[in-house]
Coordinates of C-alpha atoms and ligand atoms in Angstrom, one line a residue:
X66 CA 24.9 12.0 24.7
X67 CA 23.8 11.2 21.2
X68 CA 21.4 13.3 19.4
X69 CA 21.4 16.2 22.0
X70 CA 22.7 19.1 20.0
X71 CA 23.0 22.7 21.1
X72 CA 20.9 25.5 19.5
X73 CA 21.5 26.8 16.0
X74 CA 21.1 30.3 15.0
X75 CA 20.3 30.4 11.3
X76 CA 21.1 33.4 8.9
X77 CA 18.3 35.8 7.8
X78 CA 15.5 34.3 5.7
X79 CA 15.7 30.9 7.3
X80 CA 13.6 29.8 10.3
X81 CA 11.2 32.6 10.3
X82 CA 8.2 31.3 8.6
X83 CA 5.8 32.3 11.3
X84 CA 2.1 31.1 10.7
X85 CA -0.6 33.6 10.7
X86 CA -3.2 31.5 12.7
X87 CA -3.6 33.0 16.2
X88 CA -4.4 29.6 17.8
X89 CA -1.3 28.2 16.7
X90 CA 0.8 31.2 17.8
X91 CA -0.8 30.9 21.2
X92 CA 0.1 27.3 21.5
X93 CA 3.7 27.7 20.4
X94 CA 4.0 30.6 22.9
X95 CA 2.8 28.4 25.6
X96 CA 5.0 25.5 24.8
X97 CA 8.0 27.8 24.5
X98 CA 7.2 29.4 28.0
X99 CA 7.3 25.9 29.4
X100 CA 10.3 24.4 27.7
X101 CA 12.4 27.6 27.6
X102 CA 14.3 27.1 24.4
X103 CA 17.2 29.2 23.4
X104 CA 15.5 30.2 20.2
X105 CA 12.4 29.4 18.0
X106 CA 12.8 28.2 14.4
X107 CA 9.8 28.5 12.2
X108 CA 10.1 25.8 9.5
X109 CA 9.1 26.5 6.0
X110 CA 10.2 23.2 4.5
X111 CA 12.2 25.0 1.7
X112 CA 15.2 23.7 0.0
X113 CA 17.5 26.4 1.5
X114 CA 16.2 25.5 4.9
X115 CA 16.9 21.8 4.3
X116 CA 20.3 22.5 3.3
X117 CA 21.1 24.6 6.2
X118 CA 19.7 22.0 8.6
X119 CA 21.7 19.2 7.0
X120 CA 24.9 21.4 7.2
X121 CA 24.2 21.8 11.0
X122 CA 23.4 18.3 11.6
X123 CA 26.6 17.1 10.0
X124 CA 28.6 19.6 12.1
X125 CA 26.8 18.2 15.2
X126 CA 27.0 14.5 14.3
X127 CA 23.3 14.0 14.1
X128 CA 24.0 13.1 10.6
X129 CA 26.9 11.3 9.0
X130 CA 27.6 12.1 5.3
X131 CA 27.7 9.1 3.1
X132 CA 29.6 8.7 -0.2
X133 CA 27.8 11.1 -2.2
X134 CA 28.7 9.5 -5.5
X135 CA 27.3 6.2 -4.3
X136 CA 24.2 7.5 -2.5
X137 CA 23.7 11.2 -3.6
X138 CA 22.1 13.6 -1.0
X139 CA 21.9 10.7 1.5
X140 CA 23.0 10.5 5.2
X141 CA 23.3 8.2 8.0
X142 CA 21.7 8.8 11.4
X143 CA 22.4 6.6 14.5
X144 CA 19.9 6.7 17.2
X145 CA 20.7 6.0 20.8
X146 CA 21.1 2.2 21.4
X147 CA 18.4 2.3 24.0
X148 CA 16.0 3.8 21.6
X149 CA 15.6 1.7 18.3
X150 CA 11.9 0.8 18.1
X151 CA 8.4 1.9 19.1
X152 CA 7.7 1.4 22.7
X153 CA 4.2 0.0 23.1
X154 CA 4.5 -0.3 26.9
X155 CA 5.2 3.5 27.1
X156 CA 2.5 4.5 24.6
X157 CA -0.6 6.0 26.2
X158 CA -4.1 6.8 25.1
X159 CA -5.5 9.5 27.6
X160 CA -9.2 9.7 27.2
X161 CA -11.4 11.0 30.1
X162 CA -12.3 7.4 31.0
X163 CA -10.4 4.2 30.7
X164 CA -13.4 2.6 29.0
X165 CA -12.9 5.1 26.1
X166 CA -9.4 3.8 25.5
X167 CA -10.5 0.2 25.8
X168 CA -8.9 -3.0 26.6
X169 CA -6.1 -3.1 24.2
X170 CA -4.5 0.5 24.9
X171 CA -2.5 1.7 28.0
X172 CA -4.6 4.3 29.4
X173 CA -3.7 7.2 31.8
X174 CA -5.8 10.0 33.2
X175 CA -5.5 13.1 31.1
X176 CA -5.1 15.7 33.9
X177 CA -2.5 13.6 35.6
X178 CA -0.7 12.8 32.5
X179 CA -0.6 16.5 31.3
X180 CA 0.7 17.6 34.8
X181 CA 3.6 14.8 34.6
X182 CA 4.5 15.7 31.1
X183 CA 4.4 19.5 31.9
X184 CA 7.0 18.5 34.7
X185 CA 9.2 16.7 32.2
X186 CA 9.1 19.5 29.7
X187 CA 9.8 22.2 32.0
X188 CA 12.9 23.9 30.8
X189 CA 13.6 20.9 28.6
X190 CA 14.7 23.0 25.7
X191 CA 17.2 25.2 27.5
X192 CA 20.2 25.7 25.3
X193 CA 18.3 24.1 22.4
X194 CA 16.3 25.3 19.3
X195 CA 12.7 24.8 19.3
X196 CA 11.7 23.8 15.7
X197 CA 7.9 24.5 14.7
X198 CA 6.9 22.3 11.9
X199 CA 3.5 22.8 9.9
X200 CA 2.7 19.8 8.0
X201 CA -0.2 18.5 6.0
X202 CA -1.4 14.7 5.8
X203 CA -3.1 13.8 2.7
X204 CA -3.3 15.3 -1.0
X205 CA -3.7 19.0 -1.3
X206 CA -7.3 19.0 -2.4
X207 CA -8.5 15.9 -0.5
X208 CA -11.6 16.3 2.0
X209 CA -9.7 13.8 4.3
X210 CA -6.6 15.9 4.6
X211 CA -5.5 17.0 8.1
X212 CA -3.0 19.7 9.2
X213 CA -0.8 19.2 12.1
X214 CA 2.1 21.0 13.8
X215 CA 5.0 19.4 15.5
X216 CA 7.2 21.3 17.9
X217 CA 10.5 19.4 18.5
X218 CA 14.0 19.8 19.5
X219 CA 15.4 17.3 17.2
X220 CA 16.9 18.3 13.7
X221 CA 16.5 14.6 12.7
X222 CA 12.6 15.0 13.2
X223 CA 12.7 18.1 11.1
X224 CA 14.6 16.5 8.4
X225 CA 12.6 13.3 8.4
X226 CA 9.1 15.0 8.5
X227 CA 10.1 17.0 5.4
X228 CA 10.2 13.8 3.6
X229 CA 7.4 12.0 5.3
X230 CA 4.7 14.9 5.1
X231 CA 3.8 17.7 2.9
X232 CA 5.5 20.2 5.1
X233 CA 5.6 24.1 5.3
X234 CA 3.7 26.7 3.4
X235 CA 1.3 24.2 1.9
X236 CA 0.2 23.2 5.3
X237 CA -0.3 26.9 6.4
X238 CA -2.3 27.5 3.4
X239 CA -4.6 24.7 4.0
X240 CA -5.0 25.7 7.8
X241 CA -5.7 29.4 7.1
X242 CA -6.6 32.0 9.8
X243 CA -9.6 30.5 11.4
X244 CA -8.7 30.1 15.1
X245 CA -11.3 27.3 15.4
X246 CA -10.0 25.3 12.5
X247 CA -9.2 21.6 13.2
X248 CA -5.5 20.9 13.6
X249 CA -3.3 18.6 15.5
X250 CA -0.8 19.8 18.3
X251 CA 2.2 17.7 18.6
X252 CA 5.1 18.3 21.2
X253 CA 8.1 16.3 21.1
X254 CA 11.3 16.7 23.1
X255 CA 14.3 14.4 23.2
X256 CA 14.8 15.4 27.0
X257 CA 17.8 13.2 27.8
X258 CA 16.7 10.1 25.8
X259 CA 16.2 8.2 28.8
X260 CA 13.9 5.0 28.8
X261 CA 12.8 6.0 32.3
X262 CA 11.3 9.1 31.1
X263 CA 10.0 8.0 27.5
X264 CA 6.4 8.5 27.1
X265 CA 4.3 8.6 23.9
X266 CA 1.0 10.2 24.9
X267 CA -2.3 10.9 22.8
X268 CA -5.1 13.0 24.0
X269 CA -7.7 12.3 21.2
X270 CA -10.3 14.7 22.7
X271 CA -7.9 17.7 22.5
X272 CA -6.2 16.5 19.1
X273 CA -3.0 16.5 21.0
X274 CA 0.1 14.3 21.0
X275 CA 3.1 14.6 23.4
X276 CA 6.2 12.5 23.0
X277 CA 9.2 12.6 25.3
X278 CA 12.6 10.8 25.8
X279 CA 12.9 9.1 22.4
X280 CA 14.6 10.1 19.1
X281 CA 13.3 7.0 17.0
X282 CA 11.1 7.4 14.1
X283 CA 7.7 5.7 15.1
X284 CA 7.8 7.5 18.4
X285 CA 8.7 10.9 17.3
X286 CA 7.6 11.5 13.7
X287 CA 4.2 12.4 15.2
X288 CA 2.6 12.5 11.7
X289 CA 2.7 8.8 11.3
X290 CA 1.5 6.4 14.0
X291 CA 0.4 9.0 16.3
X292 CA -1.6 11.3 14.2
X293 CA -2.4 9.4 11.1
X294 CA -3.5 6.2 12.9
X295 CA -4.1 6.8 16.7
X296 CA -5.6 10.2 16.6
X297 CA -6.7 9.6 13.1
X298 CA -8.6 6.4 13.9
X299 CA -10.5 8.3 16.8
X300 CA -11.3 11.2 14.5
X301 CA -12.4 8.6 11.6
X302 CA -14.8 7.0 13.9
X303 CA -16.3 10.3 15.0
X304 CA -16.6 11.7 11.5
X305 CA -17.6 8.5 9.6
X306 CA -14.3 7.6 7.8
X307 CA -11.6 4.9 8.1
X308 CA -7.8 5.4 9.3
X309 CA -6.1 2.1 8.7
X310 CA -2.7 0.6 8.9
X311 CA -2.9 -0.3 5.2
X312 CA -0.7 -0.1 1.9
X313 CA -2.6 0.8 -1.1
X314 CA -1.6 -0.6 -4.5
X315 CA -2.9 -0.2 -8.0
X316 CA -2.9 -3.2 -10.2
X317 CA -3.4 -2.9 -14.1
X318 CA -4.2 -5.8 -16.4
X319 CA -2.4 -5.9 -20.0
X320 CA -5.9 -4.9 -21.3
X321 CA -5.8 -1.9 -19.3
X322 CA -8.3 -2.8 -16.3
X323 CA -7.3 -1.1 -13.3
X324 CA -8.1 -2.1 -9.7
X325 CA -6.9 -0.7 -6.4
X326 CA -6.4 -2.9 -3.3
X327 CA -5.8 -2.0 0.2
X328 CA -3.8 -4.5 2.6
X329 CA -3.3 -4.4 6.4
X330 CA -0.4 -6.4 7.6
X331 CA 1.3 -5.9 11.0
X332 CA 4.7 -3.9 11.1
X333 CA 7.7 -5.5 9.3
X334 CA 5.4 -8.2 7.5
X335 CA 6.2 -7.0 4.0
X336 CA 3.7 -4.1 3.4
X337 CA 6.5 -2.1 1.5
X338 CA 7.6 -5.0 -0.6
X339 CA 3.9 -5.9 -1.5
X340 CA 3.1 -2.1 -2.3
X341 CA 6.2 -1.9 -4.7
X342 CA 5.6 -5.6 -6.1
X343 CA 7.1 -6.4 -9.5
X344 CA 5.2 -9.0 -11.3
X345 CA 7.2 -12.0 -12.4
X346 CA 7.9 -12.6 -16.1
X347 CA 5.1 -14.9 -16.6
X348 CA 2.8 -11.7 -16.0
X349 CA 4.1 -9.8 -18.8
X350 CA 1.9 -6.7 -19.3
X351 CA 0.6 -6.5 -15.7
X352 CA 1.6 -3.5 -13.7
X353 CA 1.6 -2.7 -9.9
X354 CA 1.9 0.8 -8.8
X355 CA 2.1 2.3 -5.3
X356 CA -0.4 4.6 -3.7
X357 CA 1.1 4.1 -0.1
X358 CA 3.0 1.5 1.8
X359 CA 1.8 2.0 5.5
X360 CA -1.3 4.0 6.1
X361 CA -4.7 4.4 4.2
X362 CA -7.3 6.8 4.9
X363 CA -10.7 5.8 3.3
X364 CA -14.1 7.4 3.0
X365 CA -17.3 6.4 1.3
X366 CA -18.3 8.1 -1.9
X367 CA -21.2 6.7 -4.3
X368 CA -21.5 3.6 -1.9
X369 CA -17.8 2.8 -2.4
X370 CA -14.6 3.1 -0.5
X371 CA -12.0 5.5 -1.7
X372 CA -8.6 5.7 -0.3
X373 CA -5.7 8.3 0.0
X374 CA -2.3 7.8 1.4
X375 CA -1.8 10.7 3.8
X376 CA 1.9 10.4 3.8
X377 CA 4.5 11.7 1.4
X378 CA 7.4 9.3 2.0
X379 CA 8.3 5.8 3.2
X380 CA 9.9 5.0 6.6
X381 CA 10.7 1.4 5.7
X382 CA 12.5 -1.5 7.3
X383 CA 16.1 -1.9 5.7
X384 CA 17.3 -5.3 6.4
X385 CA 16.1 -7.8 3.8
X386 CA 15.7 -5.1 1.2
X387 CA 17.5 -6.1 -2.0
X388 CA 17.1 -6.2 -5.8
X389 CA 15.7 -9.7 -5.3
X390 CA 13.1 -8.7 -2.6
X391 CA 12.2 -5.2 -3.8
X392 CA 14.0 -3.6 -6.8
X393 CA 11.7 -0.5 -6.7
X394 CA 12.6 0.1 -2.8
X395 CA 16.3 -0.3 -3.9
X396 CA 15.9 2.4 -6.5
X397 CA 13.9 4.5 -4.2
X398 CA 16.6 4.5 -1.6
X399 CA 19.5 5.0 -3.8
X400 CA 19.4 8.8 -3.2
X401 CA 17.8 11.5 -1.1
X402 CA 17.5 9.1 1.8
X403 CA 18.1 9.2 5.5
X404 CA 19.2 5.9 6.7
X405 CA 18.8 5.2 10.5
X406 CA 20.8 2.4 12.2
X407 CA 22.3 0.7 9.3
X408 CA 26.0 -0.3 8.9
X409 CA 28.6 2.2 7.3
X410 CA 31.2 0.7 5.0
X411 CA 34.8 1.9 4.6
X412 CA 34.0 3.5 1.4
X413 CA 31.0 5.6 2.8
X414 CA 28.4 3.4 1.6
X415 CA 25.5 1.8 3.6
X416 CA 25.1 -1.8 4.2
X417 CA 22.8 -4.2 6.0
X418 CA 22.0 -7.8 6.3
X419 CA 20.1 -9.1 3.2
X420 CA 21.6 -6.4 0.9
X421 CA 22.7 -7.9 -2.6
X422 CA 26.3 -9.0 -2.9
X423 CA 28.9 -10.1 -0.5
X424 CA 29.0 -8.5 3.0
X425 CA 31.9 -5.9 3.3
X426 CA 35.1 -7.2 4.9
X427 CA 35.0 -4.4 7.4
X428 CA 32.3 -1.9 8.4
X429 CA 31.2 0.4 11.3
X430 CA 28.0 -1.2 12.7
X431 CA 24.8 0.7 13.7
X432 CA 26.3 1.3 17.2
X433 CA 29.4 2.9 15.8
X434 CA 31.7 -0.1 16.5
X435 CA 34.1 -2.0 14.1
X436 CA 32.2 -5.0 12.4
X437 CA 33.5 -7.7 10.2
X438 CA 31.5 -10.8 8.7
X439 CA 32.9 -12.7 11.8
X440 CA 31.2 -10.5 14.3
X441 CA 28.5 -11.9 16.4
X442 CA 26.3 -8.8 16.4
X443 CA 24.3 -7.8 13.3
X444 CA 25.8 -4.9 11.4
X445 CA 22.4 -3.2 10.9
X446 CA 19.9 -3.1 13.7
X447 CA 16.9 -5.5 12.6
X448 CA 14.6 -2.4 12.8
X449 CA 17.0 -0.1 11.0
X450 CA 15.1 2.1 8.5
X451 CA 15.1 4.2 5.5
X452 CA 13.4 7.6 5.1
X453 CA 12.8 8.4 1.5
X454 CA 10.4 10.4 -0.5
X455 CA 7.6 8.6 -2.3
X456 CA 8.6 10.5 -5.5
X457 CA 11.7 8.4 -5.6
X458 CA 9.7 5.1 -6.2
X459 CA 9.7 4.3 -9.9
X460 CA 6.3 2.4 -9.4
X461 CA 4.5 5.6 -7.9
X462 CA 0.8 5.5 -9.0
X463 CA -0.1 8.4 -11.1
X464 CA -3.2 9.1 -8.9
X465 CA -1.4 9.3 -5.6
X466 CA -2.3 13.1 -5.5
X467 CA -5.8 12.7 -6.4
X468 CA -7.9 14.4 -3.8
X469 CA -10.9 12.1 -4.1
X470 CA -8.8 8.9 -3.5
X471 CA -8.5 5.9 -5.6
X472 CA -11.6 3.3 -5.6
X473 CA -10.8 0.2 -3.5
X474 CA -11.9 -3.2 -5.1
X475 CA -10.3 -5.5 -2.4
X476 CA -9.2 -5.3 1.3
X477 CA -6.6 -7.9 2.4
X478 CA -5.6 -8.8 5.8
X479 CA -2.5 -10.9 6.5
X480 CA -0.2 -11.9 9.1
X481 CA 3.1 -13.7 9.5
X482 CA 1.8 -17.3 10.5
X483 CA 4.1 -20.4 10.2
X484 CA 1.0 -22.6 10.3
X485 CA -2.8 -22.9 10.4
X486 CA -3.6 -20.0 8.1
X487 CA -3.8 -20.7 4.3
X488 CA -2.0 -18.8 1.6
X489 CA -5.3 -17.0 0.6
X490 CA -8.9 -17.0 1.4
X491 CA -11.9 -14.9 0.7
X492 CA -14.5 -13.8 3.2
X493 CA -18.2 -14.6 2.6
X494 CA -19.2 -11.1 2.9
X495 CA -18.3 -7.8 4.7
X496 CA -19.2 -8.8 8.2
X497 CA -17.3 -12.2 7.8
X498 CA -14.3 -10.0 6.5
X499 CA -14.4 -7.8 9.5
X500 CA -14.3 -11.2 11.6
X501 CA -11.3 -12.2 9.5
X502 CA -9.6 -8.9 10.2
X503 CA -10.6 -8.8 14.0
X504 CA -9.1 -12.3 14.7
X505 CA -6.0 -11.8 12.7
X506 CA -2.8 -12.7 14.4
X507 CA 1.0 -12.6 13.5
X508 CA 4.2 -13.7 14.9
X509 CA 6.0 -10.5 16.5
X510 CA 8.8 -8.7 14.6
X511 CA 11.5 -6.1 15.7
X512 CA 9.4 -3.1 14.8
X513 CA 8.4 -2.9 18.4
X514 CA 10.5 -3.6 21.5
X515 CA 9.8 -7.0 23.1
X516 CA 10.0 -10.7 22.3
X517 CA 10.3 -11.5 18.5
X518 CA 8.4 -14.5 16.9
X519 CA 5.4 -14.8 19.5
X520 CA 2.1 -15.1 18.0
X521 CA -0.1 -12.3 19.0
X522 CA -3.6 -11.3 18.0
X523 CA -3.4 -8.0 16.0
X524 CA -6.7 -7.0 14.7
X525 CA -6.6 -5.3 11.4
X526 CA -2.9 -4.8 12.2
X527 CA -4.2 -2.0 14.4
X528 CA -3.5 -3.4 17.9
X529 CA -0.8 -0.8 18.7
X530 CA -2.4 2.0 16.5
X531 CA -6.1 2.1 17.4
X532 CA -6.6 5.3 19.3
X533 CA -9.9 4.2 21.2
X534 CA -11.9 1.3 22.4
X535 CA -11.2 -1.7 20.0
X536 CA -14.9 -2.9 20.4
X537 CA -16.1 0.5 19.2
X538 CA -13.5 0.2 16.4
X539 CA -15.0 -3.2 15.4
X540 CA -18.5 -1.7 15.5
X541 CA -17.2 1.1 13.3
X542 CA -16.1 -1.4 10.7
X543 CA -19.6 -3.0 10.8
X544 CA -21.3 0.1 10.6
X545 CA -19.1 1.3 7.5
X546 CA -20.2 -1.9 5.8
X547 CA -23.8 -1.1 6.2
X548 CA -23.2 2.3 4.3
X549 CA -21.4 0.5 1.4
X550 CA -23.6 -0.4 -1.6
X551 CA -20.5 -1.6 -3.5
X552 CA -18.2 -2.7 -0.9
X553 CA -14.7 -4.1 -1.6
X554 CA -14.4 -8.0 -1.2
X555 CA -12.3 -8.9 1.8
X556 CA -9.5 -11.5 1.8
X557 CA -7.0 -12.9 4.2
X558 CA -3.3 -13.9 3.1
X559 CA -0.3 -15.6 4.6
X560 CA 2.9 -15.5 2.7
X561 CA 4.7 -17.1 5.6
X562 CA 3.5 -20.7 6.2
X563 CA 6.2 -23.1 6.8
X564 CA 6.5 -26.8 6.0
X565 CA 7.5 -29.5 8.4
X566 CA 11.2 -28.8 7.5
X567 CA 10.7 -25.3 8.8
X568 CA 11.2 -23.6 5.4
X569 CA 8.7 -21.2 3.8
X570 CA 6.4 -23.1 1.6
X571 CA 5.6 -20.0 -0.6
X572 CA 8.4 -18.1 -2.5
X573 CA 6.7 -14.7 -1.7
X574 CA 7.8 -11.3 -3.0
X575 CA 7.0 -10.9 -6.8
X576 CA 5.3 -14.3 -6.8
X577 CA 2.6 -12.9 -4.6
X578 CA 1.3 -11.4 -7.9
X579 CA -0.2 -14.8 -8.3
X580 CA -2.4 -14.4 -5.2
X581 CA -3.1 -10.8 -6.2
X582 CA -4.2 -12.0 -9.6
X583 CA -6.8 -14.4 -8.1
X584 CA -8.0 -11.6 -5.7
X585 CA -8.5 -9.4 -8.7
X586 CA -10.2 -12.4 -10.6
X587 CA -12.5 -12.8 -7.7
X588 CA -13.3 -8.9 -7.6
X589 CA -14.2 -9.1 -11.2
X590 CA -16.5 -12.0 -10.6
X591 CA -14.5 -14.6 -12.3
X592 CA -11.8 -16.9 -10.7
X593 CA -12.8 -20.3 -9.1
X594 CA -13.2 -21.1 -5.5
X595 CA -14.3 -23.8 -3.1
X596 CA -16.4 -23.1 0.0
X597 CA -14.7 -24.0 3.2
X598 CA -15.5 -23.1 6.8
X599 CA -13.1 -20.3 6.9
X600 CA -14.2 -18.7 3.6
X601 CA -13.7 -19.1 -0.2
X602 CA -10.5 -21.0 -1.0
X603 CA -8.9 -21.3 -4.5
X604 CA -8.2 -24.9 -5.5
X605 CA -4.6 -25.3 -6.9
X606 CA -5.8 -24.7 -10.5
X607 CA -7.6 -21.6 -9.6
X608 CA -4.3 -20.0 -9.0
X609 CA -2.1 -19.2 -12.0
X610 CA 1.2 -21.1 -10.9
X611 CA 2.6 -21.5 -14.5
X612 CA 6.4 -21.3 -14.7
X613 CA 6.7 -21.4 -11.0
X614 CA 9.1 -23.9 -9.4
X615 CA 6.7 -25.1 -6.6
X616 CA 6.0 -28.7 -5.5
X617 CA 2.4 -29.8 -5.7
X618 CA 2.4 -31.0 -2.2
X619 CA 3.7 -27.5 -1.1
X620 CA 0.6 -25.9 -2.9
X621 CA -1.7 -28.5 -1.3
X622 CA -0.3 -27.7 2.2
X623 CA -0.4 -24.0 1.6
X624 CA -4.2 -24.2 0.7
X625 CA -5.0 -26.9 3.2
X626 CA -6.9 -26.5 6.5
X627 CA -5.8 -28.7 9.3
X628 CA -8.7 -29.6 11.6
X629 CA -6.8 -29.8 14.7
X630 CA -4.8 -26.7 14.1
X631 CA -8.3 -24.8 13.4
X632 CA -9.7 -26.2 16.6
X633 CA -6.9 -24.5 18.5
X634 CA -7.3 -21.4 16.3
X635 CA -11.0 -21.0 17.0
X636 CA -10.3 -21.6 20.8
X637 CA -7.6 -18.8 20.5
X638 CA -10.2 -16.4 18.8
X639 CA -12.6 -17.1 21.7
X640 CA -9.8 -16.5 24.3
X641 CA -8.9 -13.2 22.6
X642 CA -12.5 -12.0 22.4
X643 CA -12.9 -13.1 26.1
X644 CA -9.8 -11.2 27.0
X645 CA -11.4 -7.9 25.7
X646 CA -13.9 -8.1 28.4
X647 CA -17.1 -7.9 26.7
X648 CA -16.5 -5.1 24.2
X649 CA -16.8 -7.3 21.1
X650 CA -19.8 -6.7 18.9
X651 CA -22.6 -9.4 18.9
X652 CA -22.2 -9.8 15.1
X653 CA -18.5 -11.0 15.5
X654 CA -19.5 -13.4 18.4
X655 CA -22.0 -15.0 16.0
X656 CA -19.4 -15.1 13.3
X657 CA -17.2 -16.9 15.6
X658 CA -19.9 -19.5 16.4
X659 CA -20.6 -20.1 12.7
X660 CA -16.9 -20.8 12.1
X661 CA -16.8 -23.2 15.0
X662 CA -19.9 -24.8 13.8
X663 CA -18.2 -25.2 10.3
X664 CA -15.5 -27.4 11.8
X665 CA -17.9 -29.7 13.8
X666 CA -19.5 -31.0 10.7
Ligands
LIG293 C1 6.0 1.2 11.1 C2 5.4 0.2 12.0 O1 7.0 1.9 11.3 O2 4.3 -0.4 11.8 O3 5.4 1.3 10.0 O4 6.1 0.0 13.0
LIG294 MN1 3.6 0.5 9.8

C-alpha cells in the first residue's frame, strides 16, 4: 500500500524538540495512548531534520528523487489513486447543533463523531512513527497569528507543512507555556488510505481537527483549509475578524502609488496566476507583487481592512502552469518543490499538460504507468500540485511579514462562468458587494472530487470552507461593513466568458492587468463607469485596451448584459437563497429584490 511507511528511528539530536506547554504534552500523550505509535518524533523544522526526513522518504518511496540538476532539492510524491482531491462529501463540521453548522455543511454530532474517530484511531499508528508538528499561521508579530499542532503518521505531511507554515521553534515561542493559551489541535492518520474510512472532521468549539484515511494535501495539511479557513472562519466570526479564501496582491503604479487587493475565486480558478500576474508590455512601470495566493486573514484597523497571508508557501494546481500563463510560478517551482501526482520524464524531470514545449516522447504518468503522447490518460492528474515556499516567488511582496498586514483598497469576487456574468463590475456599496459575493457561482473544477463543469453557487468562494452557518457568515460580512469607515470597494470579475463559438472571449493571464487597472482607478476615485442593474460597468473606452489584439464585438459581449440570461440568473439567486432554508439576512433578500426590479424596467 502506497504511503504507509514503517517507523523511523532518527539519530540523536533529531526528532526530540519536545514543547514545554503542559496542555500540548497532555494532548500528545492522550493521542499516543490511543494510536499506539512505535515512537514519537517531535519536529523542530530544522534543516537537519528536513534532510533526514527526505532521506528516509526516498528510502521508503514516499518521495522520488528528481534530476537535481534540472530541479534542485525537488521531489515527486504520488498519492494513492483513490485519493487525489478534497473530499467535500466526507468533510464534517461537528458543532453541538446542526443549526450551528448550517445548511451548507455536512454536520455530525460531536460526541458520536469523537467516538467513531477514536474507534478508527485506536492502534492506528502501530508500527509507525507519530510526528508532532508545531506550526504558526501568520507573520511572527501579527495579532491575527494562530498556533497549531498537527500530529500525523505521514512524512509527506511533515515535509509539506514545513513549506506551507512557519514550523518548529517559532511556533513554540509564540505559544509559550500558558496551558490556557489558544491553539489548534490537529490529528491526522493515513489509516489504510481507504475511501470508506476517510473523514475530515472539524470541532470548532474545541479548536480541533481530526482527519483520517487520506494522504492528499487539502485533506491532510490541516493548517490550510481546515484551520486557516473552516476553524479560522468560526474564530473570526466570534473574535470580529475575517478568514477568507482570498489571494492578496500589491499593485504599484509607475509613480509609486501602491494598492493592495484581495480576491476570492473558487479552487482552480486562477488565484495563483492572478496573485503572480506580470503586467503586459503596455503597462511598463507597473508592478504586481504577491502577499498570498489562497487565504487572507483580515482585521479592522483605523476603519480600514488590513490583511495578512497566514501561509508560508503555495500549494498550487500544476496543469496549465507555464511561462506563458505564470512565469513567476514557473520560477518558484524550479527548485525546493514537492510535486504531487505530476508525470516523471525519462531524464528525471517533471512534466504536466500545459507545460511549455513539446510533450516528452515517453514518461511515467501520475499513477506510475508508462505514458506516451498517444496515451488516452492524462500524464499528470488534473489536480496535481506543487508545494513550494513563498520565498521562491520573485514577485513576493516586501510587506509579506508585516504583522499589521497590508491595507486593502478593493475586494474582488469571481468565478468561472461561460455566460451571463460580465468581465468586471463594481458593487454600488458594501452591502451590495456582499450580495455579489453571496450569489457568486462557478463551474466546478478538479480540486474537489465530483462532476467537473457544473455551475454551483459558491458564496465568497467559501462554500466548502465556511466552518459555521452560512447565514451567520453573511451577517458577519454585513456587520464588518458597518464597522468600516473606509471600506474597500467591491468588484466582481469573470475571466472565463465564452463566445458563441465556445472560445474564451478574454485572453486572461497577464492581460487581467487591464481589469485590475480599472479597479485601481475606481478605488482612487477616477475611471469611468456606467450604472447598470448589476452594478457599475466600464464602457469599452473606460478599460485600457491599447495594444491588445481583441475584437470590438468581443469587448461588447464581455461587458454586455443579456436580459434573458439575467432573468435566469436572478431566479437562480432566489432558488439558492431559498435552498438555504431561511438563514439569509433580510438585507441580502432586499438586495435581490432591487436587482430583480432593475431588470423589470
Ligand atoms: C486549494 C483549494 O487547494 O481551494 O487551494 O482546493
Ligand atoms: Mn484554495
